[in-house]
DNA sequence: TAATTTATAGAATAAACGTTCTAAATTTAC
DNA sequence: GTAAATTTAGAACGTTTATTCTATAAATTA
């Protein structure tokens, strides 16, 4: 190796390329290097090697393998990268917009930026608008539920699958009512009063979801509702109701805040269960 | 001096304030410190002192004067500053923490707030790290695809369902390979070279997903991969590869940024199709 | 101006640094 | 299954590190 990469992106590319042919320990370093560039920029050989779980000399060998005289030389790339003016997020948006203006052509700003902006705002709104009390009540219900059923269609189905995944992840009985084989009714029929139902429903409030909820209410199954309006037809019969305003970009509704809420509920539940176990 | 500043902006403010009452050499250091923060972040005492035209020990005295145990402690602030992603984010965290402090009660911050913080940060990172070019290439592939297959299991399944929903929403043929009835192979068997495959795969890289991808590659189906590391086993064979770092709160990985990316792709595709139609 | 305080530079020090060399361990090849 | 080659961890290396201590220089005060 004679021509070591001169910039971090180049190095990363080459490391990724050669990764599969690296020995065990060198691969370990490669992994760490790609995942924790910041640590490498500031850390010492001793600290980094410990953190990456390899011997200090392995770092030097790694650097040598990629053509550097030693670890320090390679480390320089990581420092260099950090020094490159990383303009703040807002500034980048501003620059992008200005660039658009300058070019004269009416083109889209980087779509990702629009989404990030929109979702960030929506997330902040979420934190402000959801009462802590509702979170606690919802978690109460989930703690006491022998099983948790989840229903939601189309866009809401995405959130349903997350709930299903997350709850099973923390060893809760979760049943996703997905209507496979057109069996909404059948899947919902095993719900009992000591269970719980999480329903996610947005305008235009699909009948499938409504029907499942109604049959649950008949059986006195407590309902946690996640919806887009406090005037949603199910809002009044829900034990707990979360009203979530999603970000919207060019008429496309987002899901980030919903997922964020779902996660918070799942982890809140996990905590509660842990604490119960201790006592 | 007992309470040294904990952030670089604070330190800078105090240095400026006390500047006029500093001795000759300390003032020299102050000058240098305010002008060359980056050098201080990475340099050694020897290098910095030489560059600033003072004796090495002067740097230590300077740090002591402002309440630090030594130069290294003060240097930490300069490093920290370089790591900070965006001022806006940092400020939010700081304010939130201060608010907590003001209340007097030392309590766990509202879970939702933790998530919002983590997700916000991850979102901003996403916008910076995903190259516009990759977005365009991915959209190119999706535009040209007669049908789009989507595969992802467990956590990634949530994202898959979103893709499936979003693509069908804009009248694209989208086939979700969900493995219902254990038919991963069968569902994947109808893929053809003029289609496209979106695969979402995270460590520990499920076999189900791998198998589907391999059979797609055999048929020359272009692959758009969304994964968590550029060292992912599928990364090297993908046409386009998005590496997404998800937010993490108490070992629970988030999905917000993934959804954000998915949305951006879907809407980017929708736009492109609209524009094509016009021409 | 002399005395006293304060600030400085230099020497000294021990700890930590990155690196090299070597023997052991592991993998690969036959 | 043995031999060769590669990879590894460990010890040892000379440097460099940040810091402390101290004699000297400068500034301040009386």
Coordinates of C-alpha atoms (C1' of nucleotides) in Angstrom, one line a residue:
Chain A
X1 CA 0.0 0.0 0.0
X2 CA 1.5 3.2 -1.1
X3 CA -1.2 5.7 -1.7
X4 CA -3.3 6.1 1.4
X5 CA -6.6 7.9 1.1
X6 CA -6.3 11.6 1.7
X7 CA -9.9 12.3 2.9
X8 CA -12.2 10.5 5.3
X9 CA -14.9 9.7 2.7
X10 CA -12.3 8.1 0.5
X11 CA -10.9 6.1 3.4
X12 CA -14.3 4.9 4.4
X13 CA -15.1 3.8 0.9
X14 CA -11.9 1.8 0.6
X15 CA -12.4 0.3 4.0
X16 CA -15.9 -0.8 3.1
X17 CA -14.5 -2.2 -0.2
X18 CA -11.8 -4.2 1.4
X19 CA -13.8 -5.2 4.5
X20 CA -14.5 -8.7 3.4
X21 CA -10.9 -9.5 2.9
X22 CA -9.7 -8.2 6.2
X23 CA -8.7 -10.4 9.0
X24 CA -10.8 -10.8 12.1
X25 CA -9.3 -8.0 14.2
X26 CA -8.8 -5.6 11.4
X27 CA -12.4 -6.1 10.4
X28 CA -13.3 -5.3 14.0
X29 CA -11.4 -2.0 13.6
X30 CA -13.1 -1.3 10.3
X31 CA -16.5 -1.8 11.9
X32 CA -15.6 0.6 14.7
X33 CA -14.0 3.1 12.4
X34 CA -17.1 3.4 10.3
X35 CA -19.5 3.6 13.2
X36 CA -17.5 5.9 15.5
X37 CA -15.5 8.3 13.5
X38 CA -15.8 11.0 16.2
X39 CA -14.2 8.8 18.8
X40 CA -11.3 8.2 16.6
X41 CA -10.8 11.9 15.9
X42 CA -10.2 12.7 19.6
X43 CA -9.3 9.5 21.3
X44 CA -5.9 8.0 22.0
X45 CA -4.8 4.7 20.8
X46 CA -5.3 3.2 24.2
X47 CA -8.8 4.5 24.7
X48 CA -10.0 3.7 21.2
X49 CA -8.5 0.2 21.1
X50 CA -10.1 -0.6 24.4
X51 CA -13.5 0.7 23.2
X52 CA -13.2 -1.2 20.0
X53 CA -12.1 -4.3 21.9
X54 CA -8.8 -4.8 20.2
X55 CA -5.1 -4.5 21.1
X56 CA -3.6 -1.1 20.7
X57 CA -1.1 -2.4 18.2
X58 CA -3.9 -3.6 16.1
X59 CA -4.9 0.0 15.4
X60 CA -1.4 0.7 14.1
X61 CA -1.5 -2.4 12.0
X62 CA -4.8 -1.3 10.6
X63 CA -3.4 2.1 9.6
X64 CA -0.4 0.4 8.1
X65 CA -2.6 -1.9 6.1
X66 CA -4.3 1.0 4.5
X67 CA -1.0 2.7 3.6
X68 CA -0.4 5.1 6.5
X69 CA 2.8 5.4 8.4
X70 CA 1.0 4.9 11.6
X71 CA -2.2 5.4 13.4
X72 CA -1.6 9.1 14.0
X73 CA -1.5 9.9 10.3
X74 CA -4.8 8.1 9.7
X75 CA -6.3 9.9 12.7
X76 CA -5.5 13.2 11.0
X77 CA -8.2 12.5 8.4
X78 CA -10.8 12.2 11.1
X79 CA -9.8 15.4 12.7
X80 CA -9.7 17.2 9.3
X81 CA -13.2 16.0 8.6
X82 CA -14.5 17.6 11.9
X83 CA -12.8 20.8 11.1
X84 CA -14.5 21.2 7.8
X85 CA -17.2 23.8 8.4
X86 CA -20.3 21.8 9.0
X87 CA -22.8 24.6 8.6
X88 CA -25.7 24.3 10.9
X89 CA -28.9 22.6 9.7
X90 CA -30.8 25.8 9.2
X91 CA -27.9 27.4 7.4
X92 CA -27.9 24.5 5.0
X93 CA -31.5 24.9 4.3
X94 CA -31.0 28.6 3.6
X95 CA -28.0 27.9 1.3
X96 CA -30.0 25.3 -0.6
X97 CA -32.9 27.7 -1.1
X98 CA -30.6 30.4 -2.2
X99 CA -28.9 28.1 -4.6
X100 CA -32.2 27.3 -6.1
X101 CA -32.9 30.9 -6.5
X102 CA -29.6 31.6 -8.1
X103 CA -30.0 28.9 -10.6
X104 CA -33.2 30.4 -11.8
X105 CA -34.6 27.0 -12.5
X106 CA -37.6 26.2 -10.3
X107 CA -36.5 22.9 -8.8
X108 CA -37.3 21.1 -5.7
X109 CA -35.2 21.6 -2.6
X110 CA -33.7 18.4 -1.4
X111 CA -36.8 16.5 -0.5
X112 CA -35.2 15.0 2.5
X113 CA -34.7 18.5 4.0
X114 CA -38.3 19.3 3.6
X115 CA -39.2 16.2 5.4
X116 CA -36.7 16.6 8.2
X117 CA -38.0 20.1 8.8
X118 CA -41.6 19.0 8.8
X119 CA -41.0 16.0 11.0
X120 CA -38.9 17.9 13.4
X121 CA -41.6 20.5 13.9
X122 CA -44.2 17.8 14.3
X123 CA -42.1 16.0 16.8
X124 CA -41.8 19.0 19.0
X125 CA -45.5 19.6 18.8
X126 CA -46.1 16.1 19.9
X127 CA -44.0 16.5 23.0
X128 CA -46.0 19.5 23.9
X129 CA -49.4 18.3 23.2
X130 CA -49.5 14.8 24.7
X131 CA -50.3 14.9 28.4
X132 CA -48.1 12.8 30.6
X133 CA -51.2 11.7 32.3
X134 CA -52.6 10.0 29.1
X135 CA -49.3 8.2 28.7
X136 CA -49.6 6.9 32.2
X137 CA -53.1 5.8 31.8
X138 CA -52.4 4.0 28.5
X139 CA -49.5 2.2 30.1
X140 CA -51.7 1.2 33.1
X141 CA -54.0 -0.4 30.6
X142 CA -51.3 -2.2 28.8
X143 CA -49.7 -3.4 32.0
X144 CA -52.9 -5.0 33.2
X145 CA -53.8 -6.5 29.8
X146 CA -53.4 -10.2 29.5
X147 CA -53.1 -9.7 25.8
X148 CA -53.0 -6.7 23.5
X149 CA -54.8 -6.6 20.2
X150 CA -53.8 -4.1 17.6
X151 CA -55.8 -2.9 14.7
X152 CA -55.2 -0.3 12.0
X153 CA -55.5 -0.3 8.2
X154 CA -53.6 1.4 5.4
X155 CA -51.4 4.1 6.7
X156 CA -52.3 3.1 10.3
X157 CA -51.3 -0.4 9.5
X158 CA -47.6 0.7 9.5
X159 CA -48.0 1.8 13.1
X160 CA -49.8 -1.4 14.0
X161 CA -47.0 -3.5 12.8
X162 CA -44.6 -1.5 14.9
X163 CA -46.8 -2.0 18.0
X164 CA -46.9 -5.6 17.3
X165 CA -43.2 -5.9 16.9
X166 CA -42.4 -3.8 19.9
X167 CA -44.8 -5.5 22.3
X168 CA -43.6 -8.9 21.4
X169 CA -40.1 -7.7 21.7
X170 CA -40.7 -7.0 25.4
X171 CA -42.5 -10.4 25.8
X172 CA -46.1 -9.2 25.8
X173 CA -48.8 -11.1 24.1
X174 CA -49.5 -9.0 21.0
X175 CA -52.0 -9.9 18.4
X176 CA -52.0 -7.9 15.2
X177 CA -55.4 -7.9 13.6
X178 CA -54.3 -7.7 10.0
X179 CA -57.3 -9.1 8.2
X180 CA -55.3 -11.8 6.4
X181 CA -57.8 -13.9 4.6
X182 CA -60.5 -11.3 5.3
X183 CA -60.8 -12.5 8.8
X184 CA -61.0 -9.3 10.8
X185 CA -64.0 -10.5 12.7
X186 CA -62.5 -13.9 13.5
X187 CA -59.2 -12.4 14.6
X188 CA -61.0 -10.0 16.9
X189 CA -63.4 -12.5 18.3
X190 CA -61.0 -13.9 20.8
X191 CA -60.6 -10.6 22.6
X192 CA -61.7 -10.6 26.2
X193 CA -62.4 -8.0 28.9
X194 CA -59.0 -8.5 30.6
X195 CA -57.2 -7.8 27.3
X196 CA -56.7 -4.4 25.7
X197 CA -57.1 -3.0 22.2
X198 CA -54.9 -0.4 20.5
X199 CA -56.7 1.1 17.6
X200 CA -55.1 3.5 15.1
X201 CA -57.6 5.2 12.9
X202 CA -57.4 8.3 10.7
X203 CA -59.9 10.0 8.4
X204 CA -61.7 8.6 6.6
X205 CA -62.0 6.1 9.4
X206 CA -62.1 2.7 7.8
X207 CA -65.0 0.4 8.6
X208 CA -62.7 -2.5 9.3
X209 CA -61.2 -0.7 12.2
X210 CA -64.5 0.6 13.4
X211 CA -66.1 -2.8 13.4
X212 CA -63.2 -4.3 15.4
X213 CA -63.4 -1.5 17.9
X214 CA -67.2 -1.8 18.3
X215 CA -67.0 -5.5 19.0
X216 CA -64.3 -4.8 21.5
X217 CA -66.3 -2.3 23.3
X218 CA -69.2 -4.8 23.5
X219 CA -66.9 -7.1 25.4
X220 CA -65.7 -4.3 27.7
X221 CA -62.2 -4.4 26.3
X222 CA -60.4 -1.2 27.2
X223 CA -59.5 0.8 24.2
X224 CA -56.4 2.9 23.5
X225 CA -57.1 5.0 20.5
X226 CA -54.6 6.9 18.3
X227 CA -56.3 9.2 15.9
X228 CA -56.1 12.5 14.0
X229 CA -58.9 14.4 15.6
X230 CA -60.7 14.5 18.9
X231 CA -63.9 14.4 16.9
X232 CA -63.0 11.0 15.5
X233 CA -66.1 8.7 15.8
X234 CA -64.2 6.4 18.2
X235 CA -62.8 9.1 20.4
X236 CA -65.7 9.2 22.8
X237 CA -65.7 5.5 23.5
X238 CA -62.0 5.2 24.1
X239 CA -60.4 4.8 27.5
X240 CA -57.5 6.9 26.4
X241 CA -57.3 8.9 23.2
X242 CA -54.2 10.3 21.7
X243 CA -54.7 13.0 19.1
X244 CA -51.7 13.2 16.8
X245 CA -51.1 15.8 14.2
X246 CA -48.8 14.4 11.6
X247 CA -46.3 16.4 9.5
X248 CA -47.4 17.0 6.0
X249 CA -45.3 17.6 2.9
X250 CA -47.1 18.3 -0.3
X251 CA -50.3 16.5 0.9
X252 CA -48.3 13.4 2.0
X253 CA -48.8 12.7 5.6
X254 CA -45.9 11.6 7.6
X255 CA -45.6 8.9 10.3
X256 CA -42.7 9.9 12.3
X257 CA -44.6 11.3 15.2
X258 CA -46.9 8.3 15.3
X259 CA -43.9 6.0 15.5
X260 CA -42.4 8.2 18.2
X261 CA -45.5 8.0 20.3
X262 CA -45.7 4.3 19.7
X263 CA -42.1 3.9 20.9
X264 CA -42.6 5.9 23.9
X265 CA -45.6 3.8 24.9
X266 CA -43.8 0.6 24.3
X267 CA -40.7 1.7 26.3
X268 CA -42.8 3.2 29.0
X269 CA -44.5 -0.1 29.3
X270 CA -41.2 -2.0 29.4
X271 CA -40.0 0.2 32.2
X272 CA -43.1 -0.2 34.2
X273 CA -42.9 -4.0 33.9
X274 CA -39.3 -4.0 34.9
X275 CA -40.0 -2.0 38.0
X276 CA -42.9 -4.2 38.9
X277 CA -40.7 -7.2 38.7
X278 CA -38.2 -5.7 41.2
X279 CA -40.9 -5.1 43.8
Chain B
X1 CA -12.2 29.9 40.7
X2 CA -14.3 26.9 41.4
X3 CA -17.0 26.7 38.8
X4 CA -15.3 26.6 35.4
X5 CA -17.6 27.0 32.4
X6 CA -19.0 23.8 31.1
X7 CA -19.4 24.9 27.4
X8 CA -17.2 26.7 25.0
X9 CA -19.6 29.6 24.5
X10 CA -19.7 30.2 28.2
X11 CA -15.9 30.0 28.4
X12 CA -15.5 32.4 25.6
X13 CA -17.8 34.9 27.2
X14 CA -16.0 34.8 30.5
X15 CA -12.6 35.1 28.9
X16 CA -13.8 38.2 27.0
X17 CA -15.1 39.6 30.2
X18 CA -12.0 39.2 32.2
X19 CA -9.7 39.9 29.3
X20 CA -8.7 43.4 30.3
X21 CA -7.6 42.3 33.8
X22 CA -5.4 39.5 32.5
X23 CA -1.7 39.6 32.6
X24 CA 0.3 40.0 29.5
X25 CA 0.9 36.4 28.7
X26 CA -2.5 35.2 29.8
X27 CA -4.1 37.9 27.6
X28 CA -2.0 36.5 24.7
X29 CA -3.5 33.1 25.3
X30 CA -7.0 34.6 25.6
X31 CA -6.5 36.3 22.2
X32 CA -5.3 33.0 20.6
X33 CA -8.1 31.0 22.3
X34 CA -10.8 33.2 20.9
X35 CA -9.2 33.3 17.4
X36 CA -8.2 29.7 17.0
X37 CA -10.6 27.4 18.8
X38 CA -10.0 24.6 16.3
X39 CA -6.3 24.5 16.9
X40 CA -6.9 24.1 20.6
X41 CA -9.3 21.3 20.1
X42 CA -6.7 19.1 18.4
X43 CA -3.3 20.5 19.3
X44 CA -0.9 19.5 22.0
X45 CA 0.3 21.9 24.7
X46 CA 3.7 22.1 23.0
X47 CA 2.3 22.9 19.5
X48 CA -0.3 25.4 20.7
X49 CA 2.0 27.2 23.0
X50 CA 4.5 27.6 20.3
X51 CA 1.9 28.8 17.9
X52 CA 0.5 31.3 20.4
X53 CA 4.0 32.4 21.2
X54 CA 3.9 31.5 24.9
X55 CA 5.5 29.0 27.2
X56 CA 3.8 25.7 27.5
X57 CA 3.2 26.2 31.2
X58 CA 1.4 29.4 30.5
X59 CA -1.4 27.4 28.9
X60 CA -1.8 25.4 32.1
X61 CA -1.7 28.5 34.2
X62 CA -4.4 30.0 31.9
X63 CA -6.6 27.0 32.4
X64 CA -6.1 27.1 36.1
X65 CA -6.9 30.8 36.2
X66 CA -10.3 30.0 34.7
X67 CA -11.0 27.2 37.2
X68 CA -9.9 24.1 35.4
X69 CA -7.6 21.4 36.9
X70 CA -5.4 21.7 33.9
X71 CA -5.2 22.4 30.2
X72 CA -6.6 19.1 29.2
X73 CA -9.9 19.7 31.0
X74 CA -10.3 23.0 29.3
X75 CA -9.4 21.5 25.9
X76 CA -12.3 19.1 26.3
X77 CA -14.8 22.0 25.8
X78 CA -13.2 22.7 22.4
X79 CA -13.5 19.1 21.4
X80 CA -17.1 18.9 22.6
X81 CA -18.0 21.9 20.6
X82 CA -16.8 20.3 17.3
X83 CA -18.9 17.2 18.0
X84 CA -22.1 19.1 18.4
X85 CA -24.3 18.6 15.5
X86 CA -26.3 21.7 15.4
X87 CA -26.6 24.7 17.6
X88 CA -30.3 24.6 17.5
X89 CA -30.5 21.0 18.8
X90 CA -27.9 21.7 21.4
X91 CA -29.8 24.7 22.7
X92 CA -33.0 22.7 23.0
X93 CA -31.4 20.1 25.1
X94 CA -29.7 22.6 27.3
X95 CA -33.0 24.5 27.8
X96 CA -34.8 21.3 28.6
X97 CA -32.2 20.3 31.1
X98 CA -32.2 23.8 32.7
X99 CA -36.0 23.7 32.9
X100 CA -35.8 20.4 34.7
X101 CA -33.3 21.9 37.1
X102 CA -35.5 24.9 37.8
X103 CA -38.3 22.7 38.8
X104 CA -36.1 21.5 41.6
X105 CA -37.4 18.0 41.5
X106 CA -34.9 15.6 40.0
X107 CA -37.1 13.4 37.9
X108 CA -36.8 11.3 34.9
X109 CA -37.5 13.5 31.9
X110 CA -40.8 12.8 30.2
X111 CA -40.1 9.7 28.0
X112 CA -41.7 11.4 25.0
X113 CA -39.2 14.3 25.3
X114 CA -36.3 11.9 25.3
X115 CA -37.6 10.4 22.1
X116 CA -38.3 13.7 20.5
X117 CA -34.8 14.8 21.3
X118 CA -33.2 11.6 20.0
X119 CA -35.3 11.5 16.9
X120 CA -34.8 15.1 16.1
X121 CA -31.1 14.7 16.2
X122 CA -31.2 11.5 14.1
X123 CA -33.3 13.3 11.5
X124 CA -30.9 16.1 11.2
X125 CA -28.1 13.7 10.9
X126 CA -30.0 11.9 8.1
X127 CA -30.4 15.1 6.1
X128 CA -26.7 15.7 6.2
X129 CA -25.6 12.2 5.5
X130 CA -27.7 11.0 2.7
X131 CA -26.3 12.2 -0.7
X132 CA -28.8 13.8 -3.0
X133 CA -27.3 11.7 -5.8
X134 CA -28.3 8.5 -4.1
X135 CA -31.8 9.7 -3.8
X136 CA -31.9 10.5 -7.4
X137 CA -30.5 7.1 -8.4
X138 CA -33.0 5.3 -6.3
X139 CA -35.8 7.2 -7.8
X140 CA -34.5 6.5 -11.2
X141 CA -34.7 2.8 -10.5
X142 CA -38.2 3.1 -9.1
X143 CA -39.4 5.1 -12.1
X144 CA -38.2 2.5 -14.5
X145 CA -39.4 -0.5 -12.5
X146 CA -42.5 -2.2 -13.8
X147 CA -43.1 -3.4 -10.4
X148 CA -41.5 -2.8 -7.0
X149 CA -41.0 -5.6 -4.5
X150 CA -40.3 -4.8 -0.9
X151 CA -38.8 -7.1 1.7
X152 CA -37.9 -6.6 5.3
X153 CA -38.5 -8.5 8.5
X154 CA -39.1 -7.7 12.1
X155 CA -38.2 -4.1 12.7
X156 CA -37.6 -3.5 9.1
X157 CA -41.1 -5.0 8.3
X158 CA -42.6 -1.8 9.6
X159 CA -40.8 0.2 7.0
X160 CA -41.7 -2.3 4.4
X161 CA -45.4 -1.9 5.1
X162 CA -45.0 1.8 4.7
X163 CA -43.3 1.5 1.3
X164 CA -46.0 -0.9 0.2
X165 CA -48.7 1.5 1.3
X166 CA -47.0 4.6 -0.1
X167 CA -46.2 3.1 -3.5
X168 CA -49.7 1.8 -4.0
X169 CA -51.0 5.1 -3.0
X170 CA -49.3 6.7 -6.0
X171 CA -50.5 3.9 -8.3
X172 CA -47.3 1.9 -8.5
X173 CA -47.3 -1.8 -8.5
X174 CA -45.9 -2.7 -5.1
X175 CA -45.6 -6.2 -3.8
X176 CA -44.8 -6.7 -0.2
X177 CA -42.9 -9.9 0.4
X178 CA -44.3 -10.6 3.9
X179 CA -43.7 -14.3 4.0
X180 CA -47.3 -15.1 4.8
X181 CA -47.7 -18.8 4.8
X182 CA -43.9 -19.2 4.8
X183 CA -43.9 -18.3 1.1
X184 CA -40.9 -16.0 0.9
X185 CA -39.5 -17.9 -2.0
X186 CA -42.7 -18.1 -3.9
X187 CA -43.5 -14.4 -3.4
X188 CA -40.1 -13.5 -4.6
X189 CA -40.1 -15.8 -7.6
X190 CA -42.1 -13.5 -9.8
X191 CA -39.5 -10.8 -9.8
X192 CA -38.0 -9.9 -13.1
X193 CA -35.1 -7.8 -14.4
X194 CA -37.4 -4.9 -15.3
X195 CA -38.7 -4.7 -11.7
X196 CA -36.9 -3.4 -8.7
X197 CA -36.4 -4.6 -5.1
X198 CA -36.3 -2.5 -2.0
X199 CA -34.7 -4.4 0.8
X200 CA -34.5 -3.2 4.4
X201 CA -32.1 -5.1 6.5
X202 CA -30.4 -4.5 9.9
X203 CA -28.1 -6.4 12.0
X204 CA -28.3 -9.4 12.6
X205 CA -29.3 -9.4 8.9
X206 CA -32.1 -12.0 8.7
X207 CA -31.7 -14.9 6.4
X208 CA -35.2 -14.4 4.9
X209 CA -34.2 -11.0 3.6
X210 CA -30.8 -12.2 2.4
X211 CA -32.3 -15.1 0.4
X212 CA -34.8 -12.9 -1.3
X213 CA -32.1 -10.4 -2.2
X214 CA -29.8 -13.1 -3.6
X215 CA -32.5 -14.5 -5.8
X216 CA -33.2 -11.0 -7.0
X217 CA -29.6 -10.4 -7.9
X218 CA -29.6 -13.7 -9.8
X219 CA -32.3 -12.3 -12.0
X220 CA -30.5 -8.9 -12.4
X221 CA -33.2 -7.1 -10.5
X222 CA -31.9 -3.7 -9.4
X223 CA -31.6 -3.5 -5.6
X224 CA -32.2 -0.5 -3.4
X225 CA -30.9 -1.3 0.1
X226 CA -31.6 0.4 3.3
X227 CA -29.4 -0.8 6.1
X228 CA -27.5 0.2 9.2
X229 CA -23.9 -0.1 8.1
X230 CA -21.9 0.2 4.9
X231 CA -20.4 -3.1 5.9
X232 CA -23.8 -4.9 5.7
X233 CA -23.4 -8.1 3.7
X234 CA -25.8 -6.8 1.1
X235 CA -24.3 -3.4 0.7
X236 CA -21.8 -4.4 -1.9
X237 CA -24.3 -5.9 -4.3
X238 CA -26.8 -3.1 -4.1
X239 CA -27.4 -0.6 -6.9
X240 CA -28.0 2.1 -4.3
X241 CA -27.4 1.7 -0.6
X242 CA -28.7 4.0 2.1
X243 CA -26.9 3.7 5.5
X244 CA -29.2 5.0 8.2
X245 CA -28.3 5.6 11.8
X246 CA -31.3 5.3 13.9
X247 CA -31.9 7.2 17.1
X248 CA -31.6 5.0 20.2
X249 CA -33.2 5.6 23.6
X250 CA -32.3 3.1 26.3
X251 CA -31.3 0.4 23.8
X252 CA -34.6 0.8 21.9
X253 CA -33.9 1.7 18.3
X254 CA -36.2 4.2 16.7
X255 CA -37.7 4.2 13.2
X256 CA -38.4 7.8 12.6
X257 CA -35.5 8.4 10.3
X258 CA -36.2 5.3 8.3
X259 CA -39.8 6.4 7.8
X260 CA -38.5 9.8 6.9
X261 CA -36.3 8.4 4.2
X262 CA -39.0 6.2 2.9
X263 CA -41.4 9.0 2.6
X264 CA -38.9 11.1 0.8
X265 CA -38.3 8.4 -1.7
X266 CA -41.9 7.8 -2.2
X267 CA -42.7 11.5 -2.8
X268 CA -39.7 12.0 -4.9
X269 CA -41.0 9.2 -7.0
X270 CA -44.4 10.8 -7.2
X271 CA -43.0 14.1 -8.4
X272 CA -40.9 12.5 -11.0
X273 CA -43.9 10.6 -12.4
X274 CA -46.0 13.7 -12.4
X275 CA -43.4 15.7 -14.3
X276 CA -42.9 12.9 -16.8
X277 CA -46.6 12.9 -17.5
X278 CA -46.6 16.6 -18.3
X279 CA -43.9 16.2 -20.9
Chain C
dT1 C1' 14.2 53.7 45.3
dA2 C1' 13.6 49.6 48.0
dA3 C1' 10.5 46.1 49.4
dT4 C1' 7.0 43.1 48.2
dT5 C1' 4.0 40.9 45.4
dT6 C1' 2.9 38.9 41.1
dA7 C1' 4.0 36.8 36.7
dT8 C1' 6.9 34.3 33.9
dA9 C1' 10.1 30.9 31.8
dG10 C1' 12.8 27.1 32.4
dA11 C1' 14.0 22.7 34.3
dA12 C1' 12.4 18.5 36.2
dT13 C1' 9.1 14.7 36.4
dA14 C1' 6.2 11.0 36.0
dA15 C1' 2.7 9.3 33.2
dA16 C1' 1.0 8.4 28.8
dC17 C1' 1.9 8.3 24.1
dG18 C1' 2.4 5.8 19.5
dT19 C1' 5.2 2.5 17.7
dT20 C1' 8.2 -1.6 17.0
dC21 C1' 9.7 -6.1 17.6
dT22 C1' 8.9 -10.9 18.8
dA23 C1' 7.0 -15.0 20.3
dA24 C1' 2.6 -17.3 20.4
dA25 C1' -1.6 -18.4 18.2
dT26 C1' -4.4 -19.0 14.5
dT27 C1' -5.4 -19.8 9.8
dT28 C1' -4.3 -21.6 5.3
dA29 C1' -2.2 -24.7 2.2
dC30 C1' -0.6 -29.0 0.9
Chain D
dG1 C1' -2.4 -34.0 9.7
dT2 C1' 1.6 -31.5 9.2
dA3 C1' 4.0 -27.5 7.5
dA4 C1' 4.0 -22.8 6.1
dA5 C1' 2.1 -18.4 6.3
dT6 C1' -0.4 -15.1 8.3
dT7 C1' -2.3 -12.8 12.2
dT8 C1' -2.3 -11.7 16.8
dA9 C1' -1.2 -10.1 21.6
dG10 C1' 2.2 -8.7 24.6
dA11 C1' 6.3 -6.6 26.2
dA12 C1' 9.7 -3.1 25.5
dC13 C1' 11.0 1.0 23.3
dG14 C1' 12.2 5.8 23.0
dT15 C1' 9.3 10.1 22.7
dT16 C1' 6.2 13.2 23.9
dT17 C1' 2.9 14.5 27.0
dA18 C1' 0.7 17.7 30.5
dT19 C1' 2.0 19.3 34.7
dT20 C1' 4.6 20.9 38.8
dC21 C1' 8.2 23.2 41.1
dT22 C1' 11.5 26.9 41.4
dA23 C1' 14.5 30.5 40.3
dT24 C1' 14.2 34.8 38.0
dA25 C1' 12.0 38.7 36.0
dA26 C1' 8.6 42.1 36.1
dA27 C1' 5.3 44.9 38.1
dT28 C1' 3.3 47.1 42.0
dT29 C1' 3.4 49.4 46.3
dA30 C1' 5.2 52.1 50.0

